[in-house]
mmCIF file of C-alpha atoms and ligand atoms in Angstrom:
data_model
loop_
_atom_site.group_PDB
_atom_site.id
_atom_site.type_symbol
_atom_site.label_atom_id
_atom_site.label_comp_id
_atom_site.label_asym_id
_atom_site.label_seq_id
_atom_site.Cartn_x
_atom_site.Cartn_y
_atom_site.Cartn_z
ATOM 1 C CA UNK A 163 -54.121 -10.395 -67.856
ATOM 2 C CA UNK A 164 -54.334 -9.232 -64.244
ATOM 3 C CA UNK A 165 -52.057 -10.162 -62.118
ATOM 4 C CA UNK A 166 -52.288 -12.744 -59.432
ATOM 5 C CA UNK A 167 -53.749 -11.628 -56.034
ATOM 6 C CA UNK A 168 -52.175 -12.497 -52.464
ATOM 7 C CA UNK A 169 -55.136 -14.763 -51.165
ATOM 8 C CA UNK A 170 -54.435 -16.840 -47.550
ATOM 9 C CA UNK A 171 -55.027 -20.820 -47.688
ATOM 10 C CA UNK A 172 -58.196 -21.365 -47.844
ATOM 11 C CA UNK A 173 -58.760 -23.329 -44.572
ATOM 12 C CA UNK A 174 -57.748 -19.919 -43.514
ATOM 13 C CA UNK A 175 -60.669 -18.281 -44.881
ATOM 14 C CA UNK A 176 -62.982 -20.344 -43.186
ATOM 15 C CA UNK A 177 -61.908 -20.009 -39.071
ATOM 16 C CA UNK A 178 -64.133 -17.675 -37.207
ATOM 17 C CA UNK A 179 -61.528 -15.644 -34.858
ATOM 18 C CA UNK A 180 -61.107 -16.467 -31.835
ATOM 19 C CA UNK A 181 -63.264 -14.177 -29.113
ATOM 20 C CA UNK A 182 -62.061 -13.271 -25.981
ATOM 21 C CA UNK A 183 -63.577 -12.533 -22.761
ATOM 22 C CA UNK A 184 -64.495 -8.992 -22.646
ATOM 23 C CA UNK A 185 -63.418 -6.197 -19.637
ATOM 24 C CA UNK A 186 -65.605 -3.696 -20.911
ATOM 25 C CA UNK A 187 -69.582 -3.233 -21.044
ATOM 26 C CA UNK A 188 -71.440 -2.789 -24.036
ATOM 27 C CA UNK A 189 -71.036 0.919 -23.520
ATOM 28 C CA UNK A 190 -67.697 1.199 -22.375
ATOM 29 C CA UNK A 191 -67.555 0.946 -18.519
ATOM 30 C CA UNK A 192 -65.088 -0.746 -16.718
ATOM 31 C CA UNK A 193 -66.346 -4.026 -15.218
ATOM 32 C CA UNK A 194 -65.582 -6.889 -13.090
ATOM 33 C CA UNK A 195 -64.523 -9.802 -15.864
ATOM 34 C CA UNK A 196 -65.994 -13.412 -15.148
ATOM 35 C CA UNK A 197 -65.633 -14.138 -18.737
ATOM 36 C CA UNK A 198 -62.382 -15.670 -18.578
ATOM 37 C CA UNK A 199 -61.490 -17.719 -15.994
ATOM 38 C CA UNK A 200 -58.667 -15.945 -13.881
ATOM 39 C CA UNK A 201 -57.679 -16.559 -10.834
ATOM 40 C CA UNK A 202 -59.893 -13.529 -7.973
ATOM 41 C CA UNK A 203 -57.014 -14.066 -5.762
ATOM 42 C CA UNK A 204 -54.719 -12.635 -8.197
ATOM 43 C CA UNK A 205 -50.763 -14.343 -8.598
ATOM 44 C CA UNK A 206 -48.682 -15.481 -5.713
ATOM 45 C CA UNK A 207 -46.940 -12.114 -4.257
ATOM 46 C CA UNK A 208 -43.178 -14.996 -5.165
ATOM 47 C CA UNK A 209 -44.534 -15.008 -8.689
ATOM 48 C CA UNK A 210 -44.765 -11.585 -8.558
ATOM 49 C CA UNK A 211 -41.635 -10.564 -7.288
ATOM 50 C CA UNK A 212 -39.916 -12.773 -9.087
ATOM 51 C CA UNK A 213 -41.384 -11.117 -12.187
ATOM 52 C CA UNK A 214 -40.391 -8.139 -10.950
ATOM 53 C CA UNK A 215 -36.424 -8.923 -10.481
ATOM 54 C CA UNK A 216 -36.105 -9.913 -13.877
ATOM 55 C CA UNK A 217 -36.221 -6.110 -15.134
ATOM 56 C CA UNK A 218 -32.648 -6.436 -14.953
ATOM 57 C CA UNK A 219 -32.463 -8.867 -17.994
ATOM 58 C CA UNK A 220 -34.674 -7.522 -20.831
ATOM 59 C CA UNK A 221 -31.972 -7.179 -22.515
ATOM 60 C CA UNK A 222 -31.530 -10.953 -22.672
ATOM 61 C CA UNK A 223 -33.156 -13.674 -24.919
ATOM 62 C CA UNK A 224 -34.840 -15.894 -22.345
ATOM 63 C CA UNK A 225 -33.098 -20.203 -21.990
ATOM 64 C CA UNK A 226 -35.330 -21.561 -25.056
ATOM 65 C CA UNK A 227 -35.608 -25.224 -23.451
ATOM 66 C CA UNK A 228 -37.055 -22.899 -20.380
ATOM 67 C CA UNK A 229 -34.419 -25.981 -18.586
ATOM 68 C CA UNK A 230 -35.518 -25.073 -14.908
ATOM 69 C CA UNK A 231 -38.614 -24.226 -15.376
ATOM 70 C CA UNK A 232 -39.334 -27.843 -16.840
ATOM 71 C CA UNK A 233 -37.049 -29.296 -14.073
ATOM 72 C CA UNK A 234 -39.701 -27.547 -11.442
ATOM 73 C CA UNK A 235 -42.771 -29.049 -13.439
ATOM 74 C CA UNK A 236 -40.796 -32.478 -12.933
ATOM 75 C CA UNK A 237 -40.154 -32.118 -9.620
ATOM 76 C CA UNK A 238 -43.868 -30.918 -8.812
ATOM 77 C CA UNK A 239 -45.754 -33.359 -10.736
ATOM 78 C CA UNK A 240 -43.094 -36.580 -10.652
ATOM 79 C CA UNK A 241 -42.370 -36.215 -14.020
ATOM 80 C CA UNK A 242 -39.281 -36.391 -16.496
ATOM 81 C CA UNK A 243 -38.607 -33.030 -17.515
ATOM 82 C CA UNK A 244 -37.539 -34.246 -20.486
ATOM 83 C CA UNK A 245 -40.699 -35.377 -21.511
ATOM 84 C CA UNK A 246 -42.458 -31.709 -20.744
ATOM 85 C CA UNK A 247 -42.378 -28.780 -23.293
ATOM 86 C CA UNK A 248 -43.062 -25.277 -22.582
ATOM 87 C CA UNK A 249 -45.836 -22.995 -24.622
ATOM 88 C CA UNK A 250 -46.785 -19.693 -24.859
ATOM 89 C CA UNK A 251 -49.546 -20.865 -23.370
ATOM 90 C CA UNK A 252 -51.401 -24.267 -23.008
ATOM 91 C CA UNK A 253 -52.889 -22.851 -26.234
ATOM 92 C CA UNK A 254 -49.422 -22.685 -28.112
ATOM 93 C CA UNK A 255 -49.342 -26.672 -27.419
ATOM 94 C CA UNK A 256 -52.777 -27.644 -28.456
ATOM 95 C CA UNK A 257 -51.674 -25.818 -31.954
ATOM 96 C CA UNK A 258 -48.431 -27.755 -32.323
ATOM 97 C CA UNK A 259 -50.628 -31.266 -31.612
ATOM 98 C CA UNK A 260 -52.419 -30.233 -34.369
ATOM 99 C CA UNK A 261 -49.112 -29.140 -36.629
ATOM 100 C CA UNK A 262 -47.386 -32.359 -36.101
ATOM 101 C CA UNK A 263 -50.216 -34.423 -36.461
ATOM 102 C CA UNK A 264 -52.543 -33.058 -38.722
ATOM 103 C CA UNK A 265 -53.274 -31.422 -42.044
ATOM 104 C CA UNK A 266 -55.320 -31.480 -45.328
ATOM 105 C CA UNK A 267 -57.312 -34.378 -45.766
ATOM 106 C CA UNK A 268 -57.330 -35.651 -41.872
ATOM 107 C CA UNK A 269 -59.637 -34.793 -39.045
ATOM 108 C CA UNK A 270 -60.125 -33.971 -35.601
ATOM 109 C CA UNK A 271 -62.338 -34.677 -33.333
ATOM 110 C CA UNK A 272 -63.175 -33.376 -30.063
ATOM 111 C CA UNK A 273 -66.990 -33.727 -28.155
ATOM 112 C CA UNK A 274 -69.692 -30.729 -28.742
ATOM 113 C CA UNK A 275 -69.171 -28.121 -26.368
ATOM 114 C CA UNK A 276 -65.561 -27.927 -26.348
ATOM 115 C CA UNK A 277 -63.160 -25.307 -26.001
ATOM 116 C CA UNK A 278 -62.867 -23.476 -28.932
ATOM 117 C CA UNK A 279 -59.497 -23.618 -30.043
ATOM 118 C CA UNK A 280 -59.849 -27.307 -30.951
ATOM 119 C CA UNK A 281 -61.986 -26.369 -34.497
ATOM 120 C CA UNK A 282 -59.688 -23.426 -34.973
ATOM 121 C CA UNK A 283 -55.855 -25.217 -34.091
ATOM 122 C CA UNK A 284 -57.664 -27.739 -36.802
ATOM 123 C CA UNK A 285 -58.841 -25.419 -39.604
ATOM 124 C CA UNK A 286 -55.116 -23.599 -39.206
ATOM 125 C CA UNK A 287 -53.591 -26.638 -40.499
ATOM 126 C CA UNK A 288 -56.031 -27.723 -42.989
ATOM 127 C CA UNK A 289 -57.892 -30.699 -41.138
ATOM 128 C CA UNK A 290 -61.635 -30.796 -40.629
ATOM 129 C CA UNK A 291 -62.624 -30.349 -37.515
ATOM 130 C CA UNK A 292 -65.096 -33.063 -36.517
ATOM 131 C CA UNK A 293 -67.789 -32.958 -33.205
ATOM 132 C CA UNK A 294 -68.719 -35.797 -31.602
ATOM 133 C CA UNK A 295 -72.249 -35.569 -29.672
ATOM 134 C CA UNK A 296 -72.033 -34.821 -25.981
ATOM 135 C CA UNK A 297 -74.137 -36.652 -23.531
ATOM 136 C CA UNK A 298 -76.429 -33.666 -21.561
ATOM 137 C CA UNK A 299 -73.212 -31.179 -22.122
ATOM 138 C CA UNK A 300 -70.949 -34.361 -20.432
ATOM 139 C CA UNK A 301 -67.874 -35.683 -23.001
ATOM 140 C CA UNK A 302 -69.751 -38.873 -24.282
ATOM 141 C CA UNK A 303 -66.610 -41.388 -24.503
ATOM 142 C CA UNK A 304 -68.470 -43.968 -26.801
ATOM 143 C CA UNK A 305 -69.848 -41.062 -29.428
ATOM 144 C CA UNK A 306 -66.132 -39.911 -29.767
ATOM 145 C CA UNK A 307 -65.006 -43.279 -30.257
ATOM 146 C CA UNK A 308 -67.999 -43.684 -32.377
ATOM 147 C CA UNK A 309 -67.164 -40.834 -34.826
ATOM 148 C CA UNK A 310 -63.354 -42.019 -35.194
ATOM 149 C CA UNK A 311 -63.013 -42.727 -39.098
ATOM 150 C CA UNK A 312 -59.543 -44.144 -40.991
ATOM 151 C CA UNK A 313 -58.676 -40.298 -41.112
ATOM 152 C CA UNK A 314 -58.988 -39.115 -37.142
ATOM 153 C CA UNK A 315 -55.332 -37.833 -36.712
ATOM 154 C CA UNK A 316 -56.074 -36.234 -33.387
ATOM 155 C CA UNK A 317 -58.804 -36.344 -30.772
ATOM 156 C CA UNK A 318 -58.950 -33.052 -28.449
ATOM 157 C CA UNK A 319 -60.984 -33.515 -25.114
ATOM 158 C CA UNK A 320 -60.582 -30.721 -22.080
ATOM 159 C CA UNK A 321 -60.681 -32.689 -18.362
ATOM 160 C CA UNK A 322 -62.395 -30.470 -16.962
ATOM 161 C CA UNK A 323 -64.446 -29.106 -19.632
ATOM 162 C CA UNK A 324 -64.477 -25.392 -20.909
ATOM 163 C CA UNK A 325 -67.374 -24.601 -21.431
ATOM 164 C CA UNK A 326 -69.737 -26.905 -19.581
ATOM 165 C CA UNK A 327 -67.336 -27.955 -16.639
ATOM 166 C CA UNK A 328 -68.224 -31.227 -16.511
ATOM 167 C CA UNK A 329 -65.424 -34.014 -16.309
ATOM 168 C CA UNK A 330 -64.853 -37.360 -17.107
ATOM 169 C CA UNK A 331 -63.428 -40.441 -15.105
ATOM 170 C CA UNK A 332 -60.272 -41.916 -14.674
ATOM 171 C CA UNK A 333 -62.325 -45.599 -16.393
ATOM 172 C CA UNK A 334 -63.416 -43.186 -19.089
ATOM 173 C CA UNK A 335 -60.081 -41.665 -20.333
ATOM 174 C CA UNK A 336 -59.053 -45.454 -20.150
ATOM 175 C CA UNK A 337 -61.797 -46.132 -22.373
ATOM 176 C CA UNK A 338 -61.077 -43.995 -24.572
ATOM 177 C CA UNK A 339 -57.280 -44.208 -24.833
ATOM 178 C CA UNK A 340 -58.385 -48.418 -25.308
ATOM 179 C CA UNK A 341 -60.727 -47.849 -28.037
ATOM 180 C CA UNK A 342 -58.617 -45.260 -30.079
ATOM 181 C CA UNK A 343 -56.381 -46.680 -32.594
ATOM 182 C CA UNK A 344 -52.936 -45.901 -32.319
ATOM 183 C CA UNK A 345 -51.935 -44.126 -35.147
ATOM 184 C CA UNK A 346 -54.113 -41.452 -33.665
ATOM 185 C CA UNK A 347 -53.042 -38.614 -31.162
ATOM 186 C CA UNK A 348 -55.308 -38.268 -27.790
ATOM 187 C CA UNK A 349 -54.742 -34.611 -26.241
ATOM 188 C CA UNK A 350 -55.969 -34.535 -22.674
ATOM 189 C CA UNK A 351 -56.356 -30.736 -22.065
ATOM 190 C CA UNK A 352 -56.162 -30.558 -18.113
ATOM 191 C CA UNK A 353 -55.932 -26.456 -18.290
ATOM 192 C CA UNK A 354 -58.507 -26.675 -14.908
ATOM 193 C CA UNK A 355 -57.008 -30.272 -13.694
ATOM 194 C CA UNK A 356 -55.893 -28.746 -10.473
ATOM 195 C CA UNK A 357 -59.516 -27.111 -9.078
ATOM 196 C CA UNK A 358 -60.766 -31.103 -9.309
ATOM 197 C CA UNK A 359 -61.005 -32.765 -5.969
ATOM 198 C CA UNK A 360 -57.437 -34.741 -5.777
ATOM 199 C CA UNK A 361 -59.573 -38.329 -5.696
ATOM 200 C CA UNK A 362 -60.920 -37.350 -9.197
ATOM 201 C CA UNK A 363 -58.071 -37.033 -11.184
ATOM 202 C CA UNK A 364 -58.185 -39.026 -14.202
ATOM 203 C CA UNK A 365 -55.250 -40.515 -14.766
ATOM 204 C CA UNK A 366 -53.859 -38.227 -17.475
ATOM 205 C CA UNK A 367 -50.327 -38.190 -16.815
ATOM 206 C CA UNK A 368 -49.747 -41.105 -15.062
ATOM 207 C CA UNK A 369 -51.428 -42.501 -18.886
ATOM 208 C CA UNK A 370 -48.991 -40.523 -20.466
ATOM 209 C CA UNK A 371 -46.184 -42.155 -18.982
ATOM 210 C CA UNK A 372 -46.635 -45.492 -20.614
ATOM 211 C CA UNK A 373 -48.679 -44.306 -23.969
ATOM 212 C CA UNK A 374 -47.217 -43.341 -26.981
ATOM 213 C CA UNK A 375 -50.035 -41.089 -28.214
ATOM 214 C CA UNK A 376 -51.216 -39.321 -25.305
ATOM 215 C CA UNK A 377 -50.366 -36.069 -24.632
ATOM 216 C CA UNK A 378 -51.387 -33.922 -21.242
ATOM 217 C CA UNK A 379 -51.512 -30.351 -21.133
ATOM 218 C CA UNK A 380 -51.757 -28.300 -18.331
ATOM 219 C CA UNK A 381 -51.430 -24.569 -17.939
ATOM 220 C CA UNK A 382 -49.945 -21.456 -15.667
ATOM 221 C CA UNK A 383 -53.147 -19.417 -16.364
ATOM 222 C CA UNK A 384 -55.971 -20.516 -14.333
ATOM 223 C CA UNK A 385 -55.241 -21.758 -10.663
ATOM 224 C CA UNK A 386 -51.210 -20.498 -10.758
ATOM 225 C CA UNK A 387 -52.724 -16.804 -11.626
ATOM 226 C CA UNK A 388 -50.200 -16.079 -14.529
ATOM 227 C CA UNK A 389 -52.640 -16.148 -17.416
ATOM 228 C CA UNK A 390 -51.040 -12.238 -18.473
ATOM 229 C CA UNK A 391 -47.434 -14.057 -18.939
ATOM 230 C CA UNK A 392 -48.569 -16.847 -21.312
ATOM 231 C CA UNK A 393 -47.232 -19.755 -19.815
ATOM 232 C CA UNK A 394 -48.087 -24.088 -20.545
ATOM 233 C CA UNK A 395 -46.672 -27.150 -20.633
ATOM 234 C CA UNK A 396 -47.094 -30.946 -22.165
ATOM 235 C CA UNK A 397 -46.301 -34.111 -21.305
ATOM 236 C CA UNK A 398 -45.707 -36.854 -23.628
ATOM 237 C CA UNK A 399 -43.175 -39.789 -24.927
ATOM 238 C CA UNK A 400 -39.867 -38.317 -25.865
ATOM 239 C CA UNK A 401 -41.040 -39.009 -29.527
ATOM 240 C CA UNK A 402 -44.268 -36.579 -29.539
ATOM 241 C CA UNK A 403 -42.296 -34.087 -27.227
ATOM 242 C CA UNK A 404 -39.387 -34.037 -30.118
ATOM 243 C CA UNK A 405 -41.772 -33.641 -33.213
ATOM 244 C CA UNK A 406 -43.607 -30.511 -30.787
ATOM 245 C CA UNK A 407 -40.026 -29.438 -30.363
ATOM 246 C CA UNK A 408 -39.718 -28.758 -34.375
ATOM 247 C CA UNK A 409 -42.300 -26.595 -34.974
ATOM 248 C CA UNK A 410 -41.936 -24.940 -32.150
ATOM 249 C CA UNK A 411 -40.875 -21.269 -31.421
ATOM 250 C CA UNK A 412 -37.957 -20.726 -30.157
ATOM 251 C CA UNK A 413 -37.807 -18.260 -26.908
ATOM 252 C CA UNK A 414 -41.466 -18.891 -26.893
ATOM 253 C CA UNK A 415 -41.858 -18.133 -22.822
ATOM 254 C CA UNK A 416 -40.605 -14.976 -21.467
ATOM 255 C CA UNK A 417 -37.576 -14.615 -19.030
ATOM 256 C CA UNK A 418 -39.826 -13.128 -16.325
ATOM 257 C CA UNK A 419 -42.528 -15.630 -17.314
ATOM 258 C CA UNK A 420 -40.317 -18.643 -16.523
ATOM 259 C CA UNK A 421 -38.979 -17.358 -13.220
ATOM 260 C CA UNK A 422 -42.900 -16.351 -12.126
ATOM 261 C CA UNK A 423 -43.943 -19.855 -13.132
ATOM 262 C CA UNK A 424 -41.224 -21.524 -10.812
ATOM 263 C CA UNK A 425 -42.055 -19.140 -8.035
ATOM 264 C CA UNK A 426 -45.714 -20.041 -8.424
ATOM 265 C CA UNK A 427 -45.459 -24.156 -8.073
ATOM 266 C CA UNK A 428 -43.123 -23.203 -5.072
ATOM 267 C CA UNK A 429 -45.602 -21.184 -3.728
ATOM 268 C CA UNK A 430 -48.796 -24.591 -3.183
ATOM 269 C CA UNK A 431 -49.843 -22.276 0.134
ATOM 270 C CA UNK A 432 -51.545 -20.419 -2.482
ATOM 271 C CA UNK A 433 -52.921 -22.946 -4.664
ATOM 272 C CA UNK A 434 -54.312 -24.536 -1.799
ATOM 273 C CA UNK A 435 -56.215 -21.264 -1.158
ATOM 274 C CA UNK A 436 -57.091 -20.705 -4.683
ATOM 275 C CA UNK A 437 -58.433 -23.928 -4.547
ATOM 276 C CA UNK A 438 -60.215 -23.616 -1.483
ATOM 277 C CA UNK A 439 -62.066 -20.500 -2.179
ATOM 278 C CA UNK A 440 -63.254 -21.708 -5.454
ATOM 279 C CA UNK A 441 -64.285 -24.638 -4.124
ATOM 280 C CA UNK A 442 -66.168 -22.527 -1.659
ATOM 281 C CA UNK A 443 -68.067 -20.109 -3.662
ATOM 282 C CA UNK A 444 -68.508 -22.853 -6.590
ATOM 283 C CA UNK A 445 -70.501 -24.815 -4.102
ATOM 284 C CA UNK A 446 -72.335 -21.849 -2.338
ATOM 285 C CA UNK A 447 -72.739 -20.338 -6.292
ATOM 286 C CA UNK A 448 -74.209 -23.283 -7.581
ATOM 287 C CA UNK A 449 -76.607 -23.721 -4.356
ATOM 288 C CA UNK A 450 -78.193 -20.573 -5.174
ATOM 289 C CA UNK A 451 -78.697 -20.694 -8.838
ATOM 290 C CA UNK A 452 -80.650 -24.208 -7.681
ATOM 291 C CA UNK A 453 -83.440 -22.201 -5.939
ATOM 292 C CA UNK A 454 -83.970 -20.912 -9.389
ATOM 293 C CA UNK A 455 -84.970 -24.066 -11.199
ATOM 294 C CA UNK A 456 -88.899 -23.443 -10.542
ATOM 295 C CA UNK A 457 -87.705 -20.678 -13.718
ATOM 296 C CA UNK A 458 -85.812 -22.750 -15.811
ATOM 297 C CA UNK A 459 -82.128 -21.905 -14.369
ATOM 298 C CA UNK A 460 -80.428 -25.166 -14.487
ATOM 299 C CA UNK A 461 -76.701 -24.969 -13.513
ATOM 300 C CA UNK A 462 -74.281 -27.683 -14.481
ATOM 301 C CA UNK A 463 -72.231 -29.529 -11.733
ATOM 302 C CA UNK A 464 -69.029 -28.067 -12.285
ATOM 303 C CA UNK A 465 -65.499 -29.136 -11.491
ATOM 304 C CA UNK A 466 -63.654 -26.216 -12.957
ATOM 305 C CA UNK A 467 -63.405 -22.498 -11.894
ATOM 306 C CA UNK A 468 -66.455 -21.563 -13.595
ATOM 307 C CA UNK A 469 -70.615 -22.522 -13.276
ATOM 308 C CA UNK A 470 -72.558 -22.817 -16.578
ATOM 309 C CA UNK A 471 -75.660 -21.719 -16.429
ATOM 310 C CA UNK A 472 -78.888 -22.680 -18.848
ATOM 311 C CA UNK A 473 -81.948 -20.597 -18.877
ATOM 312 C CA UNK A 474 -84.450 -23.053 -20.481
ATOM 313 C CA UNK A 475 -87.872 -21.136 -18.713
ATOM 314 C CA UNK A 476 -89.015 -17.706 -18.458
ATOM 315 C CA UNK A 477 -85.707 -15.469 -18.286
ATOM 316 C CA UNK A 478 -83.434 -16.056 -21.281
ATOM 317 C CA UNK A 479 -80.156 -16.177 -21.154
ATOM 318 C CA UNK A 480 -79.230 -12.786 -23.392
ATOM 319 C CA UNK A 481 -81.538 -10.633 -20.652
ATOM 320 C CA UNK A 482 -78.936 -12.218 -17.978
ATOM 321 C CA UNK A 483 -76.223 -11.174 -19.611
ATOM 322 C CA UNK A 484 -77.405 -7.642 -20.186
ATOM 323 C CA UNK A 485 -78.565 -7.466 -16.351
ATOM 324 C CA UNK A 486 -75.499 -8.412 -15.267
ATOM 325 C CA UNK A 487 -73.811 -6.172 -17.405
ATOM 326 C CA UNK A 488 -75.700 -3.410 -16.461
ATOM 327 C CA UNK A 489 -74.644 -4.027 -13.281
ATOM 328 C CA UNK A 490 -71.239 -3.909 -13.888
ATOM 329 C CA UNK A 491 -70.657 -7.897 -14.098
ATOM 330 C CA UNK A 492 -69.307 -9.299 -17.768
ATOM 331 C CA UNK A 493 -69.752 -13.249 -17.993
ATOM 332 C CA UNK A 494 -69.969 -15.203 -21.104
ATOM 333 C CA UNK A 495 -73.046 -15.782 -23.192
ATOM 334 C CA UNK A 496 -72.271 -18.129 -25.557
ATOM 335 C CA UNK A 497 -74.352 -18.473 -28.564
ATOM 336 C CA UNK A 498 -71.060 -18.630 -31.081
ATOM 337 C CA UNK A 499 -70.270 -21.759 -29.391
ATOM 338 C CA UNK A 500 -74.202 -22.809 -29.705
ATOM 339 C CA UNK A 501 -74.779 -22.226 -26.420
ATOM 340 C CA UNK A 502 -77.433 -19.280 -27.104
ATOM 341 C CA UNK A 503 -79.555 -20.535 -23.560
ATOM 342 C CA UNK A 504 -76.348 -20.448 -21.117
ATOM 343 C CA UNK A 505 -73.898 -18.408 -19.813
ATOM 344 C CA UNK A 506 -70.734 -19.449 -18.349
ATOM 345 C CA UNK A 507 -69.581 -17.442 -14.931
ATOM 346 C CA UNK A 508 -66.371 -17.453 -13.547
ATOM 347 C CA UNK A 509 -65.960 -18.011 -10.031
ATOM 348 C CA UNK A 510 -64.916 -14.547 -8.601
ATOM 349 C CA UNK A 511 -64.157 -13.314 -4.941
ATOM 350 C CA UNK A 512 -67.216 -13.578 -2.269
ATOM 351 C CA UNK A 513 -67.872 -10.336 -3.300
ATOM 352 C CA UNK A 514 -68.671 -10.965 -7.085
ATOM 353 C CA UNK A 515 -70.844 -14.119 -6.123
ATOM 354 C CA UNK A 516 -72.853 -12.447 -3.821
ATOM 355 C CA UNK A 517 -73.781 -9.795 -6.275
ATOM 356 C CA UNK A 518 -74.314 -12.103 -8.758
ATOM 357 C CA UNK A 519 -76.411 -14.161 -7.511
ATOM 358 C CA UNK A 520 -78.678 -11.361 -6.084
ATOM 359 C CA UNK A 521 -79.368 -9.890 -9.491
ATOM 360 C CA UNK A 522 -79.872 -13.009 -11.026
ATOM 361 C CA UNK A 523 -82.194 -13.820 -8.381
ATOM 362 C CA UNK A 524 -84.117 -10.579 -8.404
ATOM 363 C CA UNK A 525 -84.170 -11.217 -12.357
ATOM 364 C CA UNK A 526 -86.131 -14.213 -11.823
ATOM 365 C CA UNK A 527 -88.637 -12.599 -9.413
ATOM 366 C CA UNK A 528 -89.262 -10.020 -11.602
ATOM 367 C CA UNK A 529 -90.440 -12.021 -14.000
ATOM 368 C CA UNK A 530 -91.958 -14.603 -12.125
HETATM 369 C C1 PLP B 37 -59.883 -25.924 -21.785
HETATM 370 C C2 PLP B 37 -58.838 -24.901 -22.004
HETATM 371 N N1 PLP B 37 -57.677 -25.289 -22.507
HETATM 372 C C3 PLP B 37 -56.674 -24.419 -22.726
HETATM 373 C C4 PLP B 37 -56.839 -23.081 -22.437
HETATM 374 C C5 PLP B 37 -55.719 -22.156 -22.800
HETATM 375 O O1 PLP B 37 -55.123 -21.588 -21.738
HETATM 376 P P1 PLP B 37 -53.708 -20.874 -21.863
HETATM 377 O O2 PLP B 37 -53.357 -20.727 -23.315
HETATM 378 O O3 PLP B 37 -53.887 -19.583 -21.184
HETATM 379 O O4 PLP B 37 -52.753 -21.796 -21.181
HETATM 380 C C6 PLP B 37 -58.032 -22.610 -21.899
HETATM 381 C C7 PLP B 37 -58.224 -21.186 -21.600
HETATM 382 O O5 PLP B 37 -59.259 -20.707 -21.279
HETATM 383 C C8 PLP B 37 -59.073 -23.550 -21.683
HETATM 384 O O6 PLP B 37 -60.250 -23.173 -21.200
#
């Protein structure tokens, strides 16, 4: 008889890894990266020196309940810190939504074109992962409510949207809160909340106050310009914030990561600029790709820190790529996530845009 092999679950089996953003071209070069959605200003110089004062104490297991960090977020945001928990990233807390509520025989749902932890934080714990139909690459709030079945445990939907950048409405995250039954966990992924205009936002947290199945996370790795420490947090009703605590790892955010994080919301001078710069060269971005519709370039309004682009004419969206690689400039073609036709382009400094948006424009000549 031969003995019995080691062999993962077998939801395991079937996750395709996560890909990150490469910094690299194909052959090796350094590049600029507008693949993954950092911050061109960099981190505030107080986050940085504050990471840089606690070489003193790596020694020292970090405070596990990351106390005044959480009392910061509360202050900041007007929330009980009591009701926040820390993750090694906002990614860290999407998983644990999917730990506590979740496993074998349930599903979750989330709209097509969504970021692409949601199918993966799903398969990890067994569920199916279940996609709703979008509405022209827009979170369609009636087909997710549509697709809800007697064994949606948790519904995933990023406000604003990685990849497409589109976001929904304050009425519409009502909506969809209304419509959802209660036994049934809404995750409102706000990792690009704070590049929306401050009339948009949708109500999120001020939801997750009352709620009891709402949860709102928000991370330190896009606008705050820590994404190298690993730093998120959730908001929720003590009850959802206790079961998250469980599973949980303990010391899960770095001494030096907590103190940069505080640093950074008491820095807002340069939030503001982050803010204002990509709001800037989004704007000026997208207003240039628009001269190139007569070739099929059609960019997608975007509220996030990032354009998507589709090619739907005579320049394809692989030959982009590989221009823009050539010329030193990684963004994200995206045909694992289905999105063969588009590429999704972080905004970088003036710099980066410029360039950009001069070889994609000379691409389109070219072939024109
Ligand atoms: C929509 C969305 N949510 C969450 C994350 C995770 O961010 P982090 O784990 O760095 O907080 C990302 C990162 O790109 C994202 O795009």
């Amino acid at each position: 008889m031969t003995a019995p092999e080691l062999r993962p679950k077998s939801w395991i089996d079937s996750i395709a890894p996560y890909i990150p953003g490469s910094s690299k071209t194909l052959d090796g070069r350094p590049a600029v990266k507008l693949s993954s959605n950092e911050n061109p200003l960099g981190t505030s110089h107080k986050a940085q020196d504050a990471y840089l004062q606690s070489a003193d104490d790596l020694s020292l297991y970090p405070d596990s309940g990351a106390t005044a960090l959480r009392e910061a977020i509360g202050s900041c945001y007007n929330l009980d810190p009591a009701r926040i928990i820390h993750g090694t990233g906002s990614d860290e807390i999407l998983h644990l939504a999917a730990g506590a509520y979740a496993g074998q025989d349930d599903e979750v749902l989330y709209p097509r074109y969504s970021f692409s932890v949601y199918p993966l934080a799903a398969r990890r714990v067994g569920a199916t992962p279940v996609e709703a139909p979008d509405d022209d690459y827009r979170c369609s709030v009636d087909a997710l409510l549509k697709a809800v079945t007697p064994r949606t445990r948790v519904v995933f939907i990023a406000n604003p949207n990685n990849p497409t950048g589109t976001w929904i409405t304050k009425a519409e995250v009502e909506k969809l809160y209304n419509g959802l039954p209660r036994n049934c966990l809404l995750v409102i992924d706000q990792a690009y909340a704070e590049y929306l205009d401050p009339e948009c936002d949708d109500g999120a947290l001020a939801l997750a106050k009352n709620a009891r199945n709402v949860l709102v996370t928000r991370t330190f790795s896009k606008i705050y310009g820590l994404a190298a420490e690993r730093i998120g947090w959730g908001y929720a009703c003590p009850e959802i914030i206790d079961a998250l605590n469980r599973i949980r790892a303990p010391f899960n955010v770095t001494i030096a990561g907590q103190r940069a994080a505080l640093a950074a919301l008491q820095d807002q001078e340069f939030i503001q600029n982050s803010f204002k710069h990509n709001k800037k060269w989004r704007g000026w971005f997208e207003n240039e790709m628009a001269q190139l519709s007569n070739a099929g370039i059609r960019v997608i309004p975007s509220s996030a820190n990032f354009s998507l682009l589709l090619f739907e004419g005579m320049v394809n969206a692989e030959t982009a790529y590989k221009a823009l690689m050539d010329q030193g400039y990684i963004t994200r073609w995206l045909p694992g996530q289905r999105l063969p036709h588009a590429l999704r382009i972080t905004i970088g400094s003036e710099q980066h845009m410029r360039d950009v948006a001069r070889i994609l424009t000379s691409l389109v000549r070219q072939a024109l």
